[in-house]
mmCIF file of C-alpha atoms and ligand atoms in Angstrom:
data_model
loop_
_atom_site.group_PDB
_atom_site.id
_atom_site.type_symbol
_atom_site.label_atom_id
_atom_site.label_comp_id
_atom_site.label_asym_id
_atom_site.label_seq_id
_atom_site.Cartn_x
_atom_site.Cartn_y
_atom_site.Cartn_z
ATOM 1 C CA MET D 18 15.715 9.450 7.959
ATOM 2 C CA ARG D 19 12.852 7.688 6.192
ATOM 3 C CA LYS D 20 11.012 9.679 3.524
ATOM 4 C CA LYS D 21 7.269 9.797 4.233
ATOM 5 C CA PHE D 22 4.992 8.046 1.753
ATOM 6 C CA LEU D 23 1.352 8.660 0.910
ATOM 7 C CA GLY D 24 -0.632 6.453 -1.462
ATOM 8 C CA ALA D 25 -4.103 7.110 -2.886
ATOM 9 C CA ASN D 26 -5.886 3.818 -3.547
ATOM 10 C CA TRP D 27 -8.843 4.674 -5.764
ATOM 11 C CA LYS D 28 -9.947 1.030 -5.969
ATOM 12 C CA MET D 29 -12.706 0.429 -8.570
ATOM 13 C CA ASN D 30 -14.013 3.987 -8.199
ATOM 14 C CA LEU D 31 -14.239 6.965 -10.557
ATOM 15 C CA ALA D 32 -14.897 6.704 -14.293
ATOM 16 C CA TYR D 33 -12.415 7.999 -16.862
ATOM 17 C CA GLN D 34 -13.028 11.765 -16.843
ATOM 18 C CA LYS D 35 -13.318 12.075 -13.058
ATOM 19 C CA SER D 36 -10.140 10.054 -12.560
ATOM 20 C CA LYS D 37 -8.253 12.119 -15.078
ATOM 21 C CA ASP D 38 -9.462 15.425 -13.613
ATOM 22 C CA LEU D 39 -8.514 14.380 -10.087
ATOM 23 C CA TYR D 40 -5.113 13.050 -11.199
ATOM 24 C CA THR D 41 -4.411 16.261 -13.105
ATOM 25 C CA GLU D 42 -5.530 18.444 -10.211
ATOM 26 C CA LEU D 43 -3.375 16.567 -7.686
ATOM 27 C CA SER D 44 -0.413 16.619 -10.056
ATOM 28 C CA SER D 45 -0.651 20.388 -10.337
ATOM 29 C CA LEU D 46 -0.066 20.905 -6.587
ATOM 30 C CA SER D 47 3.418 22.032 -5.675
ATOM 31 C CA PRO D 48 5.603 18.928 -5.429
ATOM 32 C CA PRO D 49 5.458 17.444 -1.921
ATOM 33 C CA SER D 50 8.670 16.760 0.002
ATOM 34 C CA SER D 51 7.280 13.305 0.734
ATOM 35 C CA GLU D 52 6.506 10.624 -1.835
ATOM 36 C CA LEU D 53 2.969 10.809 -3.188
ATOM 37 C CA VAL D 54 1.736 7.971 -5.424
ATOM 38 C CA ILE D 55 -1.671 7.519 -7.090
ATOM 39 C CA PHE D 56 -3.192 4.067 -7.632
ATOM 40 C CA PRO D 57 -6.019 4.567 -10.163
ATOM 41 C CA SER D 58 -7.726 1.851 -12.175
ATOM 42 C CA THR D 59 -5.212 -0.135 -14.249
ATOM 43 C CA LEU D 60 -7.238 0.891 -17.276
ATOM 44 C CA PHE D 61 -6.061 4.494 -16.982
ATOM 45 C CA LEU D 62 -2.423 3.952 -16.007
ATOM 46 C CA SER D 63 -0.960 4.149 -19.482
ATOM 47 C CA GLU D 64 -2.576 7.441 -20.374
ATOM 48 C CA PHE D 65 -1.921 9.015 -16.981
ATOM 49 C CA ALA D 66 1.741 8.002 -17.216
ATOM 50 C CA SER D 67 2.024 9.992 -20.436
ATOM 51 C CA LEU D 68 0.814 13.130 -18.603
ATOM 52 C CA ASN D 69 4.051 13.237 -16.578
ATOM 53 C CA GLY D 70 2.206 13.953 -13.356
ATOM 54 C CA LEU D 71 2.478 12.218 -9.995
ATOM 55 C CA PRO D 72 4.074 8.750 -9.828
ATOM 56 C CA LEU D 73 1.652 5.909 -10.442
ATOM 57 C CA GLY D 74 0.993 2.480 -9.021
ATOM 58 C CA ALA D 75 -1.219 -0.467 -9.941
ATOM 59 C CA GLN D 76 -3.683 -2.010 -7.496
ATOM 60 C CA ASP D 77 -2.794 -5.579 -8.454
ATOM 61 C CA VAL D 78 -0.528 -7.603 -10.714
ATOM 62 C CA HIS D 79 -0.086 -11.156 -11.957
ATOM 63 C CA PHE D 80 2.587 -13.493 -10.581
ATOM 64 C CA GLU D 81 4.208 -14.270 -13.953
ATOM 65 C CA THR D 82 5.957 -11.892 -16.323
ATOM 66 C CA TYR D 83 4.150 -13.067 -19.495
ATOM 67 C CA GLY D 84 1.939 -15.910 -20.672
ATOM 68 C CA ALA D 85 -1.496 -17.344 -21.272
ATOM 69 C CA PHE D 86 -3.318 -15.710 -18.347
ATOM 70 C CA THR D 87 -6.435 -14.203 -19.899
ATOM 71 C CA GLY D 88 -7.478 -10.926 -18.342
ATOM 72 C CA SER D 89 -4.335 -10.450 -16.260
ATOM 73 C CA VAL D 90 -1.721 -7.706 -16.280
ATOM 74 C CA SER D 91 1.948 -8.571 -15.827
ATOM 75 C CA PRO D 92 4.554 -6.645 -13.843
ATOM 76 C CA LEU D 93 6.663 -6.195 -16.979
ATOM 77 C CA GLN D 94 3.686 -4.661 -18.765
ATOM 78 C CA LEU D 95 3.237 -2.230 -15.875
ATOM 79 C CA LYS D 96 6.922 -1.415 -15.916
ATOM 80 C CA SER D 97 6.791 -0.822 -19.667
ATOM 81 C CA ILE D 98 4.306 2.039 -19.242
ATOM 82 C CA SER D 99 6.353 3.702 -16.469
ATOM 83 C CA CYS D 100 4.170 2.471 -13.652
ATOM 84 C CA GLU D 101 6.454 2.476 -10.604
ATOM 85 C CA TYR D 102 4.525 0.828 -7.787
ATOM 86 C CA VAL D 103 2.101 -1.996 -7.166
ATOM 87 C CA LEU D 104 -0.108 -2.928 -4.207
ATOM 88 C CA ILE D 105 0.243 -6.574 -3.229
ATOM 89 C CA GLY D 106 -1.720 -8.448 -0.581
ATOM 90 C CA HIS D 107 -4.498 -5.881 -0.137
ATOM 91 C CA SER D 108 -7.189 -7.360 2.098
ATOM 92 C CA GLU D 109 -9.827 -6.863 -0.605
ATOM 93 C CA ARG D 110 -7.759 -9.060 -2.955
ATOM 94 C CA ARG D 111 -7.377 -11.623 -0.188
ATOM 95 C CA GLN D 112 -11.058 -11.516 0.753
ATOM 96 C CA TYR D 113 -12.844 -11.242 -2.617
ATOM 97 C CA PHE D 114 -10.322 -12.944 -4.905
ATOM 98 C CA ASN D 115 -9.123 -15.678 -2.538
ATOM 99 C CA GLU D 116 -5.508 -14.556 -2.645
ATOM 100 C CA ASN D 117 -3.546 -16.459 -0.039
ATOM 101 C CA ASN D 118 -0.074 -15.926 1.407
ATOM 102 C CA VAL D 119 1.537 -18.248 -1.167
ATOM 103 C CA LEU D 120 0.114 -16.281 -4.083
ATOM 104 C CA VAL D 121 1.071 -13.009 -2.426
ATOM 105 C CA ASN D 122 4.668 -14.257 -2.186
ATOM 106 C CA LEU D 123 4.716 -15.235 -5.882
ATOM 107 C CA LYS D 124 3.374 -11.828 -6.879
ATOM 108 C CA LEU D 125 5.828 -10.010 -4.647
ATOM 109 C CA LYS D 126 8.834 -11.885 -6.052
ATOM 110 C CA CYS D 127 7.792 -11.403 -9.674
ATOM 111 C CA ALA D 128 7.000 -7.712 -9.188
ATOM 112 C CA ILE D 129 10.378 -7.003 -7.576
ATOM 113 C CA GLN D 130 12.261 -8.995 -10.213
ATOM 114 C CA SER D 131 10.440 -6.984 -12.878
ATOM 115 C CA GLY D 132 11.640 -3.714 -11.355
ATOM 116 C CA LEU D 133 8.469 -2.551 -9.631
ATOM 117 C CA LYS D 134 8.343 -1.199 -6.106
ATOM 118 C CA VAL D 135 5.887 -2.985 -3.863
ATOM 119 C CA ILE D 136 3.469 -1.798 -1.209
ATOM 120 C CA PHE D 137 2.905 -4.996 0.732
ATOM 121 C CA CYS D 138 -0.388 -4.886 2.637
ATOM 122 C CA CYS D 139 -0.958 -6.842 5.819
ATOM 123 C CA GLY D 140 -3.461 -6.650 8.639
ATOM 124 C CA GLU D 141 -5.677 -8.729 10.864
ATOM 125 C CA PRO D 142 -9.424 -9.376 10.841
ATOM 126 C CA TYR D 143 -11.449 -8.183 13.815
ATOM 127 C CA GLU D 144 -11.630 -11.690 15.369
ATOM 128 C CA ASN D 145 -7.833 -11.783 15.668
ATOM 129 C CA ARG D 146 -7.741 -8.349 17.222
ATOM 130 C CA LYS D 147 -10.426 -9.462 19.705
ATOM 131 C CA SER D 148 -8.623 -12.671 20.628
ATOM 132 C CA SER D 149 -5.242 -10.877 20.901
ATOM 133 C CA THR D 150 -3.760 -12.971 18.092
ATOM 134 C CA HIS D 151 -3.271 -9.939 15.821
ATOM 135 C CA LEU D 152 0.522 -9.915 16.131
ATOM 136 C CA SER D 153 0.987 -13.585 15.255
ATOM 137 C CA PHE D 154 -1.530 -13.249 12.409
ATOM 138 C CA VAL D 155 0.392 -10.376 10.818
ATOM 139 C CA LEU D 156 3.738 -12.066 11.462
ATOM 140 C CA ALA D 157 2.555 -15.135 9.536
ATOM 141 C CA GLN D 158 1.501 -12.907 6.623
ATOM 142 C CA ILE D 159 4.906 -11.230 6.577
ATOM 143 C CA LYS D 160 6.930 -14.436 6.897
ATOM 144 C CA ALA D 161 5.082 -16.042 3.995
ATOM 145 C CA ALA D 162 5.143 -12.988 1.748
ATOM 146 C CA PHE D 163 8.854 -12.311 2.225
ATOM 147 C CA ASN D 164 10.006 -15.870 1.718
ATOM 148 C CA GLU D 165 13.032 -15.715 -0.659
ATOM 149 C CA ILE D 166 13.118 -11.922 -0.603
ATOM 150 C CA ASN D 167 16.628 -10.678 0.182
ATOM 151 C CA GLU D 168 17.822 -7.430 1.755
ATOM 152 C CA THR D 169 18.339 -5.734 -1.627
ATOM 153 C CA ASP D 170 14.783 -6.629 -2.665
ATOM 154 C CA LEU D 171 13.476 -5.321 0.642
ATOM 155 C CA LYS D 172 14.750 -1.836 -0.249
ATOM 156 C CA ASN D 173 12.046 -1.780 -2.937
ATOM 157 C CA CYS D 174 9.241 -2.585 -0.499
ATOM 158 C CA ILE D 175 7.007 -0.562 1.777
ATOM 159 C CA ILE D 176 4.816 -2.252 4.380
ATOM 160 C CA ALA D 177 1.232 -1.044 4.733
ATOM 161 C CA TYR D 178 -0.393 -2.087 8.004
ATOM 162 C CA GLU D 179 -4.110 -2.100 7.307
ATOM 163 C CA PRO D 180 -6.285 -3.727 9.968
ATOM 164 C CA ILE D 181 -9.165 -5.228 7.987
ATOM 165 C CA TRP D 182 -11.744 -3.977 10.469
ATOM 166 C CA ALA D 183 -10.575 -0.413 9.835
ATOM 167 C CA ILE D 184 -10.707 -0.437 6.026
ATOM 168 C CA GLY D 185 -13.649 1.525 4.690
ATOM 169 C CA THR D 186 -15.479 1.293 8.022
ATOM 170 C CA GLY D 187 -14.790 4.694 9.549
ATOM 171 C CA LEU D 188 -13.128 2.899 12.496
ATOM 172 C CA ASN D 189 -9.453 3.747 12.534
ATOM 173 C CA ALA D 190 -7.077 1.947 14.889
ATOM 174 C CA SER D 191 -6.009 3.764 18.056
ATOM 175 C CA GLN D 192 -2.558 5.219 18.682
ATOM 176 C CA VAL D 193 -1.709 2.333 21.020
ATOM 177 C CA GLU D 194 -2.843 -0.258 18.463
ATOM 178 C CA ILE D 195 -0.978 1.372 15.577
ATOM 179 C CA GLU D 196 2.254 1.954 17.486
ATOM 180 C CA GLU D 197 2.239 -1.575 18.895
ATOM 181 C CA MET D 198 1.830 -3.128 15.434
ATOM 182 C CA HIS D 199 4.255 -0.836 13.605
ATOM 183 C CA GLY D 200 6.903 -1.416 16.273
ATOM 184 C CA PHE D 201 6.284 -5.145 16.087
ATOM 185 C CA ILE D 202 6.573 -5.157 12.282
ATOM 186 C CA ARG D 203 9.858 -3.243 12.412
ATOM 187 C CA GLU D 204 11.204 -5.621 15.044
ATOM 188 C CA SER D 205 10.196 -8.648 12.928
ATOM 189 C CA PHE D 206 12.101 -7.275 9.934
ATOM 190 C CA SER D 207 15.033 -6.474 12.192
ATOM 191 C CA ASN D 208 15.105 -10.115 13.302
ATOM 192 C CA SER D 209 15.117 -11.340 9.689
ATOM 193 C CA TYR D 210 17.152 -8.683 7.870
ATOM 194 C CA GLY D 211 19.095 -6.828 10.565
ATOM 195 C CA THR D 212 18.691 -3.459 12.237
ATOM 196 C CA ASP D 213 19.876 -1.280 9.349
ATOM 197 C CA ALA D 214 17.435 -2.814 6.877
ATOM 198 C CA ALA D 215 14.578 -2.558 9.376
ATOM 199 C CA ASP D 216 15.446 1.044 10.259
ATOM 200 C CA GLY D 217 15.273 2.022 6.597
ATOM 201 C CA LEU D 218 11.982 0.236 5.963
ATOM 202 C CA ARG D 219 8.924 2.431 5.598
ATOM 203 C CA ILE D 220 5.802 1.228 7.400
ATOM 204 C CA ILE D 221 2.629 3.103 6.549
ATOM 205 C CA TYR D 222 -0.875 2.911 8.022
ATOM 206 C CA GLY D 223 -4.137 2.399 6.166
ATOM 207 C CA GLY D 224 -7.713 2.151 7.392
ATOM 208 C CA SER D 225 -10.216 5.016 7.489
ATOM 209 C CA CYS D 226 -7.509 7.634 7.431
ATOM 210 C CA ASN D 227 -9.123 11.017 6.718
ATOM 211 C CA GLN D 228 -8.591 14.759 6.884
ATOM 212 C CA ASP D 229 -9.491 14.829 10.591
ATOM 213 C CA ASN D 230 -7.267 12.026 11.874
ATOM 214 C CA ALA D 231 -4.360 12.042 9.368
ATOM 215 C CA SER D 232 -2.164 14.539 11.150
ATOM 216 C CA ALA D 233 -2.333 12.598 14.435
ATOM 217 C CA ILE D 234 -1.799 9.209 12.773
ATOM 218 C CA PHE D 235 1.207 10.424 10.782
ATOM 219 C CA SER D 236 2.814 11.702 13.993
ATOM 220 C CA TYR D 237 2.735 8.304 15.729
ATOM 221 C CA LYS D 238 5.972 6.460 16.346
ATOM 222 C CA ASP D 239 7.055 4.199 13.485
ATOM 223 C CA VAL D 240 4.375 5.543 11.115
ATOM 224 C CA ASP D 241 5.980 6.629 7.843
ATOM 225 C CA GLY D 242 2.865 7.767 6.039
ATOM 226 C CA GLY D 243 -0.408 6.297 4.880
ATOM 227 C CA LEU D 244 -2.437 4.439 2.311
ATOM 228 C CA VAL D 245 -5.780 6.164 1.831
ATOM 229 C CA GLY D 246 -8.881 4.816 0.110
ATOM 230 C CA ALA D 247 -12.203 6.675 0.351
ATOM 231 C CA ALA D 248 -10.737 9.999 1.510
ATOM 232 C CA SER D 249 -8.435 10.135 -1.523
ATOM 233 C CA LEU D 250 -11.350 10.321 -3.961
ATOM 234 C CA ASP D 251 -12.097 13.930 -3.183
ATOM 235 C CA PHE D 252 -9.580 16.663 -4.030
ATOM 236 C CA GLU D 253 -10.165 18.899 -0.985
ATOM 237 C CA SER D 254 -10.107 16.082 1.532
ATOM 238 C CA PHE D 255 -7.020 14.422 0.048
ATOM 239 C CA GLN D 256 -5.236 17.755 -0.206
ATOM 240 C CA LYS D 257 -5.701 18.176 3.563
ATOM 241 C CA ILE D 258 -4.236 14.713 4.123
ATOM 242 C CA ILE D 259 -1.237 15.586 1.932
ATOM 243 C CA THR D 260 -0.724 18.719 4.016
ATOM 244 C CA ALA D 261 -0.934 16.649 7.220
ATOM 245 C CA LEU D 262 2.003 14.561 6.060
HETATM 246 C C1 PEP I 326 -7.434 0.870 1.633
HETATM 247 O O1 PEP I 326 -8.284 0.212 1.042
HETATM 248 O O2 PEP I 326 -6.227 0.673 1.424
HETATM 249 C C2 PEP I 326 -7.897 1.868 2.593
HETATM 250 C C3 PEP I 326 -7.039 2.313 3.470
HETATM 251 O O3 PEP I 326 -9.203 2.251 2.484
HETATM 252 P P1 PEP I 326 -9.978 3.360 3.386
HETATM 253 O O4 PEP I 326 -9.053 4.529 3.555
HETATM 254 O O5 PEP I 326 -11.187 3.693 2.620
HETATM 255 O O6 PEP I 326 -10.251 2.700 4.709
#
């Protein structure tokens, strides 16, 4: 039985006090039976970790453990402040920071070796969905990202399927589209790592998930939870999504 996972990706939103208030408020809810992880700005991780609230994740990380990389944050630094998770391969990193599959693989390997758990994000642009090349597009992302990742490493990974055309657009994918892709992703991992590893792998959905559609999305086959952006910035709306899990 796979434990459901829900991540709140706050992106570059909310200044210090609002972030802290929201983190504190969410942390005061009765502990969920599923895994609930908050991804605030990296700037606030250290202080929030000292509040002993909900588990925390970073939105990005460098591909080396230490070194002369001005402005970057290393996985070991994240680990040293009790940050548990990191998002890798988010489409906004790929789109606005030119992160390609090779870099994503380097980051993934370094993060795992440093003891972080990884939410690996994949998903196709609208053109690939339109031309029915969405499955091969996502498969190529997965193959590249998981190069040299073994079955033990895979236990520390969660896959987030996030169609790019659904992120922040209000257009969430349909049940047929989500179930097709999640089933395909599980089958791909089964081909590479075996059935047991694939059966234990959590695959979550992200893309305009909100209080109105969350309950339906979380009930779809092969959906083990969600990664939520905009709708996680408001306490009431995110609380409803937590309840839907
Ligand atoms: C995301 O960026 O991971 C995301 C799912 O965003 P939104 O929920 O706003 O579409």
